[in-house]
Coordinates of C-alpha atoms and ligand atoms in Angstrom, one line a residue:
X1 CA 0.0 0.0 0.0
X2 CA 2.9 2.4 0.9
X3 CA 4.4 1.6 -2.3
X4 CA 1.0 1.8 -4.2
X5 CA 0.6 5.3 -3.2
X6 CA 4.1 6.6 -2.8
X7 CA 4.6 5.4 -6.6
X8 CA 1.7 7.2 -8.0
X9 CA 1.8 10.3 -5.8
X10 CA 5.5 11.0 -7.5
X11 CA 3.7 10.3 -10.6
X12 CA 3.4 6.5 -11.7
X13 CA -0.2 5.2 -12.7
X14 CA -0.9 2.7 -10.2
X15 CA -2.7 -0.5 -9.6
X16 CA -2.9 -2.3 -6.5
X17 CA -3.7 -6.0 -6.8
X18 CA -4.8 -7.3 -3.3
X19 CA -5.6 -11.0 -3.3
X20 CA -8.2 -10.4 -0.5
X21 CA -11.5 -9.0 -0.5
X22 CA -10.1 -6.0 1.7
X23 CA -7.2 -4.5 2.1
X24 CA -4.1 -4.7 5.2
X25 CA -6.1 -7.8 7.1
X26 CA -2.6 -8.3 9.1
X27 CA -2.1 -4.5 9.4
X28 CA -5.6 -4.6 11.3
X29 CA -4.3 -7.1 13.5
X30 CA -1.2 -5.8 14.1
X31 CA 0.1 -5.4 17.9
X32 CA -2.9 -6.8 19.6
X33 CA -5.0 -4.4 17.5
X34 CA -3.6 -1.7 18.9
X35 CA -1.2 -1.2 15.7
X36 CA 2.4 -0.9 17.1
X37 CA 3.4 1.1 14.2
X38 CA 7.1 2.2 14.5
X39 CA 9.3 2.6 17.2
X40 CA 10.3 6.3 18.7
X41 CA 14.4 5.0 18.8
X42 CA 16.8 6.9 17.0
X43 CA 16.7 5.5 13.7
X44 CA 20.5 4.6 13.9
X45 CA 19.6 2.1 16.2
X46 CA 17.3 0.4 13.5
X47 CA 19.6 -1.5 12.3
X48 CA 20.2 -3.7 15.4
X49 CA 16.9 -4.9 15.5
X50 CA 17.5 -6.7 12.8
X51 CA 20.3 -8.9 13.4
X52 CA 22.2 -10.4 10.4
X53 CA 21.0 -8.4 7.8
X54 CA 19.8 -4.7 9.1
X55 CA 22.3 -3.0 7.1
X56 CA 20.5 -3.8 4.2
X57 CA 17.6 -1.3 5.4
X58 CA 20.0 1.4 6.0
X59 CA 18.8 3.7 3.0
X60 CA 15.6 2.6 2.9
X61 CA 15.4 3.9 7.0
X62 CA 17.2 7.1 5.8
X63 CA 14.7 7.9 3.0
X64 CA 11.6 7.0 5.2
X65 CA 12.5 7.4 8.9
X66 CA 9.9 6.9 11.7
X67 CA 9.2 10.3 12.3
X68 CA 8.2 10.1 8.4
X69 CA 6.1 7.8 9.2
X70 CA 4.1 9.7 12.6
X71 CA 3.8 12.7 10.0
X72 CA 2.5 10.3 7.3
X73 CA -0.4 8.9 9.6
X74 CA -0.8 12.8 11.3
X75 CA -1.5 13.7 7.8
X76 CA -3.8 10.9 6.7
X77 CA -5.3 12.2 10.4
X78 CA -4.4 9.6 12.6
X79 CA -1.7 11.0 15.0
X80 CA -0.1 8.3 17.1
X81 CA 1.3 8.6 21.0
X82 CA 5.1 6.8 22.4
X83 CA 4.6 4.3 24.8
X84 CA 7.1 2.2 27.0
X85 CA 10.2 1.1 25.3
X86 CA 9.9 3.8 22.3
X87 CA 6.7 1.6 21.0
X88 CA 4.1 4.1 18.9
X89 CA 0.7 3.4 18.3
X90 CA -2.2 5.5 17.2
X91 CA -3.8 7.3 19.7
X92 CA -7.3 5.7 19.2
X93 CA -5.2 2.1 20.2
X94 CA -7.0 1.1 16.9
X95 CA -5.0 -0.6 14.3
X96 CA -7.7 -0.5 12.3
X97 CA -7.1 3.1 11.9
X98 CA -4.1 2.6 10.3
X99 CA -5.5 0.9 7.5
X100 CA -8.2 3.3 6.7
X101 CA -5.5 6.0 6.8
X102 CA -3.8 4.0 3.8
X103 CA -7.0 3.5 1.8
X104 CA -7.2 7.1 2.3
X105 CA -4.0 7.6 0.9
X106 CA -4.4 5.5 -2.2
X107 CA -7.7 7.0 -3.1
X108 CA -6.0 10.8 -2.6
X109 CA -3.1 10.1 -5.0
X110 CA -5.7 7.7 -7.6
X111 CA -4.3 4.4 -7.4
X112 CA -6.5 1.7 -8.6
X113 CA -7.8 -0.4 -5.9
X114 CA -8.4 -4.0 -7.2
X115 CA -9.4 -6.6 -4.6
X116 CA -10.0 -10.5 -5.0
X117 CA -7.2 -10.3 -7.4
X118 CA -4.4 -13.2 -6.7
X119 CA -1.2 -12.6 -8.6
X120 CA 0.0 -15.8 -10.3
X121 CA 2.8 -14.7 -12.4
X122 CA 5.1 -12.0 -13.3
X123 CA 5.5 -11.2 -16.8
X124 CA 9.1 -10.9 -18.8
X125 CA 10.2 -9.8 -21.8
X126 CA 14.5 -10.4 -22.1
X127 CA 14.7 -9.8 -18.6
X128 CA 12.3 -6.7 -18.2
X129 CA 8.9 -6.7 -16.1
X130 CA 6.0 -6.7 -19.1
X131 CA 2.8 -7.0 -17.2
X132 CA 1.4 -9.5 -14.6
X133 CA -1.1 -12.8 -14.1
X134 CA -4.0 -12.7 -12.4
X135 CA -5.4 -16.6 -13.6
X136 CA -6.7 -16.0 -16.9
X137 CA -5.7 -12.4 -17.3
X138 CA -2.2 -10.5 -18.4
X139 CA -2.2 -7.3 -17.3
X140 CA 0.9 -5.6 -19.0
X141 CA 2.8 -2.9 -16.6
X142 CA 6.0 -1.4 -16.8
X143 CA 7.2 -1.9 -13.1
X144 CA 6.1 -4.5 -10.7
X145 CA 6.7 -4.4 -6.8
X146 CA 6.3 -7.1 -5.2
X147 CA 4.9 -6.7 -2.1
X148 CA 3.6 -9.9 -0.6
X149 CA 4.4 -10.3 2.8
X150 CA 6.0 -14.0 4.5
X151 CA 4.8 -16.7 5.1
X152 CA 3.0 -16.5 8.7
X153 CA -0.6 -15.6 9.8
X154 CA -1.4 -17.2 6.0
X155 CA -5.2 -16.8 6.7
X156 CA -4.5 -12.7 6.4
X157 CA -3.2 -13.4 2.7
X158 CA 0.6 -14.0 3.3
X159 CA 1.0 -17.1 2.3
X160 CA 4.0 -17.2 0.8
X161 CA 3.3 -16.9 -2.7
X162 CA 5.6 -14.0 -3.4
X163 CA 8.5 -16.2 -2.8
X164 CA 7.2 -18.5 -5.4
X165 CA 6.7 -15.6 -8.0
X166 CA 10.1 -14.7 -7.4
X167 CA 11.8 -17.7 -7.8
X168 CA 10.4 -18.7 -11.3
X169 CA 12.1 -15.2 -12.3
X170 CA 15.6 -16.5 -11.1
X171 CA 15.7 -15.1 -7.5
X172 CA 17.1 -17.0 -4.5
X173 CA 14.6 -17.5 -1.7
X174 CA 16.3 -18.4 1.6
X175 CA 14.5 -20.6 3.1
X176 CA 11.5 -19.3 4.8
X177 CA 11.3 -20.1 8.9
X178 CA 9.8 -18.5 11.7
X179 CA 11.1 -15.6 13.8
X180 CA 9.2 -14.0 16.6
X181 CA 7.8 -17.5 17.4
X182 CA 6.2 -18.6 20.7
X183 CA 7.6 -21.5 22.8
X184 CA 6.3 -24.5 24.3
X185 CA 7.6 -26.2 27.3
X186 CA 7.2 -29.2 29.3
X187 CA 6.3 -28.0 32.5
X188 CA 2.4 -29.4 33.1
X189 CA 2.2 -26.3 36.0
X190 CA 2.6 -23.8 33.1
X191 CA -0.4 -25.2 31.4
X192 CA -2.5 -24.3 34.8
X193 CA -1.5 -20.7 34.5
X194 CA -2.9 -20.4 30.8
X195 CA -3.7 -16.0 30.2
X196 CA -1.4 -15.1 32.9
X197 CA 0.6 -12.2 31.9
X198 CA 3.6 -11.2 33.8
X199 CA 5.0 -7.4 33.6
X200 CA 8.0 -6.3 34.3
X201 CA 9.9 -9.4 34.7
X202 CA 13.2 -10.8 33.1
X203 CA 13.0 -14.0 31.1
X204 CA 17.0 -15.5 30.3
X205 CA 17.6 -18.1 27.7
X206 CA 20.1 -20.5 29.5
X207 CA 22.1 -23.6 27.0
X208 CA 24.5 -25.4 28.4
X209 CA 25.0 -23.9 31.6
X210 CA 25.3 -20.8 30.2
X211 CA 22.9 -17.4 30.1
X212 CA 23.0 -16.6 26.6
X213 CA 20.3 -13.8 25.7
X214 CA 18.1 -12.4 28.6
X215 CA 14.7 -10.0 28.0
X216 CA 13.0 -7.6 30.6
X217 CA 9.3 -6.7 30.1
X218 CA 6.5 -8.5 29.7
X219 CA 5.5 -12.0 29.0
X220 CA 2.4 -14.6 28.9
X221 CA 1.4 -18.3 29.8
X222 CA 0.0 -20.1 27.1
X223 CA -2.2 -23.3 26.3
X224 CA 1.5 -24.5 25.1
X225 CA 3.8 -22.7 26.8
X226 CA 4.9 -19.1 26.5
X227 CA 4.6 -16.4 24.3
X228 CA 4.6 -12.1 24.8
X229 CA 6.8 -10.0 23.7
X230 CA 10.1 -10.7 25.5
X231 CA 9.6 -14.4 24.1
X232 CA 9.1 -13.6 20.9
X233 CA 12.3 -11.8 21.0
X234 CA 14.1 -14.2 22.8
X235 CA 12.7 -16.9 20.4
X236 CA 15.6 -15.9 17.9
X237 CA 18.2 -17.5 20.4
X238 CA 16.4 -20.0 21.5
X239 CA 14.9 -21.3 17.6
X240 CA 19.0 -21.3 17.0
X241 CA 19.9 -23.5 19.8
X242 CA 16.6 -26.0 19.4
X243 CA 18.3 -26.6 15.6
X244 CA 21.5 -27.1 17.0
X245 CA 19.8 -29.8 18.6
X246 CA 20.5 -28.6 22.3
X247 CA 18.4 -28.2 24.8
X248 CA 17.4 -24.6 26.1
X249 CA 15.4 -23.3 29.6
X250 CA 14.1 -19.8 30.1
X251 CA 14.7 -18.7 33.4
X252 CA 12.3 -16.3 34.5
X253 CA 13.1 -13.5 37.2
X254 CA 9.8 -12.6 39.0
X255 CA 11.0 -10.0 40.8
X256 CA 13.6 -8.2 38.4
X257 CA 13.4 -5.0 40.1
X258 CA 14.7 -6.4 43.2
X259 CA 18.1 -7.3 43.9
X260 CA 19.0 -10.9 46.1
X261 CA 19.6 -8.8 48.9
X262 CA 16.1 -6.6 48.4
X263 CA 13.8 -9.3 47.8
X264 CA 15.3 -11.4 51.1
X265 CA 14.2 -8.3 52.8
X266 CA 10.8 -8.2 51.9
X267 CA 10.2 -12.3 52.3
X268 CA 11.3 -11.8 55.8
X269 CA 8.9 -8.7 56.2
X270 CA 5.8 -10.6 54.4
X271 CA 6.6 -13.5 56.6
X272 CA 7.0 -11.3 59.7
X273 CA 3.3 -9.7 58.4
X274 CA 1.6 -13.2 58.3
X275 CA 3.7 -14.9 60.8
X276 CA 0.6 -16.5 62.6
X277 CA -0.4 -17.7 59.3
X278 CA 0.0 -21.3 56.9
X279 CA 2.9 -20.6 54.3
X280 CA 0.5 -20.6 51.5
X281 CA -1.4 -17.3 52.6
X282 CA 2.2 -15.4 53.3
X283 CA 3.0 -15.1 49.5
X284 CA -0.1 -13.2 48.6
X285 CA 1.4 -9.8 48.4
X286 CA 3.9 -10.9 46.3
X287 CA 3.0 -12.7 43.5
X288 CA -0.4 -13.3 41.7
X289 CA -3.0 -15.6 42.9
X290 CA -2.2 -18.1 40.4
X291 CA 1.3 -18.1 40.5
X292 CA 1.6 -19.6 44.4
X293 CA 0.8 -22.9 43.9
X294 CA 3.6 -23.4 41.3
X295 CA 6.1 -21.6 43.5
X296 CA 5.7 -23.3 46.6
X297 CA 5.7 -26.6 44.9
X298 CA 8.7 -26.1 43.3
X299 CA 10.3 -24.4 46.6
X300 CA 9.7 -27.9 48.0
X301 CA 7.7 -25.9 50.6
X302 CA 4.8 -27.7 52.4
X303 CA 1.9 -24.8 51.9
X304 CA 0.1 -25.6 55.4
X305 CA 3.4 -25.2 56.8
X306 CA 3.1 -22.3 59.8
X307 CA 4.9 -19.4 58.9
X308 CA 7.5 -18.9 61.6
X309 CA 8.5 -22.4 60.4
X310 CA 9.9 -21.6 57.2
X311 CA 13.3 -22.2 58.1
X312 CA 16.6 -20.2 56.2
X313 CA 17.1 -23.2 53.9
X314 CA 13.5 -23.0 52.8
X315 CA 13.9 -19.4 52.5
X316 CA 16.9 -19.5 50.0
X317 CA 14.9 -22.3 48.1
X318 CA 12.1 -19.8 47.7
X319 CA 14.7 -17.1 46.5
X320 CA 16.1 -19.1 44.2
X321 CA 12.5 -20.1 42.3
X322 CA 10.9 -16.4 42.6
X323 CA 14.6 -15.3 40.6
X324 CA 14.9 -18.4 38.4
X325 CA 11.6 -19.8 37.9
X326 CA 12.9 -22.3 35.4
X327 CA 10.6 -23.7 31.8
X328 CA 12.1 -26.6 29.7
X329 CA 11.7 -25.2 26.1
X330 CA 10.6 -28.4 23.8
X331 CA 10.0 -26.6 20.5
X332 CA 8.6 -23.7 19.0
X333 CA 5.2 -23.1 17.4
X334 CA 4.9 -23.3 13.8
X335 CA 5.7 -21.0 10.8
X336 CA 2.1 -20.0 10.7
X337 CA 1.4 -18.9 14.0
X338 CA 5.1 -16.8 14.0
X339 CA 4.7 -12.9 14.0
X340 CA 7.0 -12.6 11.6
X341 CA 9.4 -14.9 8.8
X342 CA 12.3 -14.6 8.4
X343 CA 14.6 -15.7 5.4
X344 CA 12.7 -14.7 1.6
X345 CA 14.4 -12.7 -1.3
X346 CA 18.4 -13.0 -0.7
X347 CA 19.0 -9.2 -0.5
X348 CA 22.1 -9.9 -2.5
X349 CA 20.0 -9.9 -5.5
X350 CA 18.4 -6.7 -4.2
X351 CA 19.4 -3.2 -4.5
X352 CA 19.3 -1.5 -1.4
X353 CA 19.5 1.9 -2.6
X354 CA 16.2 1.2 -4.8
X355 CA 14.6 -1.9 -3.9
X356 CA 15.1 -2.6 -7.5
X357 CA 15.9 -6.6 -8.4
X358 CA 19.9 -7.0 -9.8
X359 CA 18.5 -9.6 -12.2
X360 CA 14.8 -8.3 -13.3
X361 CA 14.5 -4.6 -15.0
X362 CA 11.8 -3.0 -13.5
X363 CA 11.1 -5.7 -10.7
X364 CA 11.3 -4.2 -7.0
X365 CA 10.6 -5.7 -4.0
X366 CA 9.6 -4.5 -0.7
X367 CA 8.2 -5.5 2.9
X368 CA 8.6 -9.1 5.0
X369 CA 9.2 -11.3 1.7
X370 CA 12.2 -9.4 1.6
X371 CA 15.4 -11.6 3.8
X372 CA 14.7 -9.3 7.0
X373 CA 13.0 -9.6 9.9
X374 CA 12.6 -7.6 12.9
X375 CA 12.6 -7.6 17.2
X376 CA 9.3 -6.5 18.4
X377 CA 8.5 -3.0 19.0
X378 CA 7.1 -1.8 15.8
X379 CA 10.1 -2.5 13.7
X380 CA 8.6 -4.6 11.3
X381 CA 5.9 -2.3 10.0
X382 CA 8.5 0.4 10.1
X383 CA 10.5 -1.7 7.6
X384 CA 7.4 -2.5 5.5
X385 CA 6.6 1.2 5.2
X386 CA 10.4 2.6 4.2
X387 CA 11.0 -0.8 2.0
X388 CA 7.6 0.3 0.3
X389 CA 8.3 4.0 0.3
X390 CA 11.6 3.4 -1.1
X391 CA 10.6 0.5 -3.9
X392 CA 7.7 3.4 -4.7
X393 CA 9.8 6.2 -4.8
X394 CA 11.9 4.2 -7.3
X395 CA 9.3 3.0 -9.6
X396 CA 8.0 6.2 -10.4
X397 CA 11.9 7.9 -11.3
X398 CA 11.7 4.5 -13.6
X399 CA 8.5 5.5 -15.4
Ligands
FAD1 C1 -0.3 -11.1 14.9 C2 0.7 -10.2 14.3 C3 1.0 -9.0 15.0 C4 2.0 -8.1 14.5 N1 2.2 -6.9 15.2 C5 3.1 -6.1 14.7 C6 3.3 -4.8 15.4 O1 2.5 -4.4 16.3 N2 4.3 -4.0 14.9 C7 5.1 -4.4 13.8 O2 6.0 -3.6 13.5 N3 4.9 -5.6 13.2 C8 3.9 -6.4 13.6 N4 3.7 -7.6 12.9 C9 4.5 -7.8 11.7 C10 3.9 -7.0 10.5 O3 2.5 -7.1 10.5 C11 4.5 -7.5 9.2 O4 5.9 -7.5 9.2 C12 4.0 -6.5 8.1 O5 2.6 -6.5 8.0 C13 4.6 -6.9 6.7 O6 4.1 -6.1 5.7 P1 4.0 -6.5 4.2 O7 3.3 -5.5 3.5 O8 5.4 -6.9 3.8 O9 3.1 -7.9 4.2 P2 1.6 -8.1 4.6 O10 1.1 -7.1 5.6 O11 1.5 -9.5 4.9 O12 0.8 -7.8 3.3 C14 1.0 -8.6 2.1 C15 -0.3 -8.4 1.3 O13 -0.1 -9.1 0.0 C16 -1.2 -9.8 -0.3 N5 -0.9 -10.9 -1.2 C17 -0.1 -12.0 -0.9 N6 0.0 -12.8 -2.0 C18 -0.7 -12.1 -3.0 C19 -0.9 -12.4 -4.4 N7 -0.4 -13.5 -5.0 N8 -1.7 -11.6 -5.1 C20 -2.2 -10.5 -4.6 N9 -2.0 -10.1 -3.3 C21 -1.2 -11.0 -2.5 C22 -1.7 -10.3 1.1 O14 -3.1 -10.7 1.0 C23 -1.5 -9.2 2.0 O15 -2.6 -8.3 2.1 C24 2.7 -8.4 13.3 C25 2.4 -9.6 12.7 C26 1.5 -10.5 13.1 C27 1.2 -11.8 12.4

């Protein structure tokens, strides 16, 4: 869509083929509904949250930063407010917004809306774009971005076909796999805590004995096992290490804003509080309802036991699982429930400072099909806009 209407406002005639029967169905869904849109970070800073290839979004960032994108939605009237970690959304929390703010965009600068239209082939002519399939019809065009989307969330329309479409023209796909993935664990206590969400805590990825990534923020129990935002981030790691065959934990810090020392302190003031009481009623003020039972179990701590009982030994116990409440990961959800794919077009066929294909004339590409993918925090949409804005831009200076 940003490439639709960034390609005809600098003077390209545009049509938009949308294989759906409405426009941006994962934009709608985007961040919960809520539309995380960008991120309020320096732009700079980008590029690391896209490890492995952000450098390939340098220019495109450059050209189309986020505050571009703020002003673009202000414009289309939909200003958007910073929340924690940099995160922007719009200020009516609806993503839905967004979407209507880029219909409102296409019909302002005339691009042709067609919906229901599924793209089966692009059309060449000695290696230069001629026109497009849709089935039965050829639709001849100068200029083709290609604008699909991955391969997760395939009900929305991303369903991978893009990489398909590309590939008959001579372009290497890597192979598709999911990033930002929810987890699923062993533990059969976790399944008892399904729609739990936990804020401000720190998850750690531990392999091998060792602490390899670690995530603070917020997190959620699952029918499976985890998901949330610091586990889809931390999924990257952990995806890695599950294909290397090894086995990882994530080690989750319940009280990450205390230290050791701090938290001691306040067990021995909650215990002191309920002192007359069993041990199951003295962790109420700490932890939520649902969380006890699992704690105490795995504390080794008898929950009828009276308070003043608890002895130091049981005490460290407890410290150790309210700081390290430890999940055996056993896999990872599949492609189609990932937020995001990553692998797609190898961006060494792609030029960066256009979007332009090295092996296609007038074949650009832009958004998630492309071989990058994001952290959470509104940096995938971000890329999807400045990709399309960029792959628009281009278009148009082609025509
Ligand atoms: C549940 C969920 C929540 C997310 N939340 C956020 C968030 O808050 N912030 C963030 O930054 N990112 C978020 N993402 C990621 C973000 O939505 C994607 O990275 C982004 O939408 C990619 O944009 P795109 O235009 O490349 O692809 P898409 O948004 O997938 O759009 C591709 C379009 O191409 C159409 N299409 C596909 N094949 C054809 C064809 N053959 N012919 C015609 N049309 C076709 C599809 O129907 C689709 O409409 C989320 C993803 C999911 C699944």
């Amino acid at each position: 869509m940003m490439a639709a209407g960034q390609a005809a406002a600098a003077g390209a005639s545009v049509t938009l083929l949308e294989r759906n029967e409405r426009l941006g169905k994962k934009l709608a869904i985007t961040g919960k509904g809520r539309g995380n849109v960008t991120n309020a970070a320096d732009i700079g800073d980008f590029i690391q949250q896209f490890p492995g290839n952000g450098s390939f979004l340098y220019a495109a960032f450059y050209r189309f930063t986020n505050e571009d994108v703020r002003n673009f939605f202000l414009e289309q009237g939909v200003p958007t407010a910073v929340e924690r970690g940099g995160r922007v959304f719009p200020q009516s929390q609806r993503a839905a917004d967004l979407v209507e703010a880029m219909k409102r965009f296409l019909n302002l600068k005339n691009v042709r809306v067609q919906l229901a239209r599924r793209v089966t082939a692009i059309l060449t002519s000695e290696n230069r774009v001629s026109g497009i399939s849709c089935g039965d019809e050829q639709i001849p065009a100068d200029a083709v971005v290609l604008a699909t989307g991955g391969a997760s969330y395939p009900a929305t329309g991303s369903s991978g076909d893009g990489y398909l479409l590309a590939k008959k023209l001579g372009h290497t796909i890597v192979s598709p796999r999911a990033a930002l993935v929810p987890l699923e664990t062993a533990e059969a206590w976790g399944r008892e805590l399904v729609g739990l969400s936990l804020k401000n805590v720190t998850a750690r990825v531990k392999v091998n004995g060792k602490i390899i990534a670690e995530e603070f923020g917020e997190m959620l129990f699952t029918h499976y096992g985890l998901s949330g935002p610091i586990i889809l981030t931390l999924s990257r790691v952990v995806v890695r290490a599950l294909e290397q065959k090894q086995q990882p934990s994530v080690l989750i810090n319940l009280k990450a804003a205390l230290t050791q020392e701090q938290l001691d302190a306040r067990l021995l003031r909650d215990f002191e509080k309920y002192a007359r009481k069993q041990f199951k009623n003295s962790l109420v003020d700490l932890l939520p309802q649902r969380l006890i039972v699992p704690v105490m179990a795995l504390a080794g701590i008898p929950p009828e036991l009276p308070v003043h009982q608890v002895s130091k030994t049981q005490r460290t116990a407890l410290l150790e699982v309210l700081t390290c409440l430890p999940l055996t990961v056993t896999g990872k959800r599949p492609l189609r429930e990932a937020i995001v794919t990553a692998g797609g077009v190898s961006l060494k066929e792609v030029n960066p400072a256009t979007m332009g294909s090295k092996l296609i004339e007038g074949l650009y590409f832009a958004g998630e099909l492309l071989d990058v993918d994001g952290n959470t925090g509104g940096y995938n949409l971000q890329a999807a806009f400045s990709t399309g804005f960029l792959a628009g831009s281009s278009v148009a200076g082609k025509e």
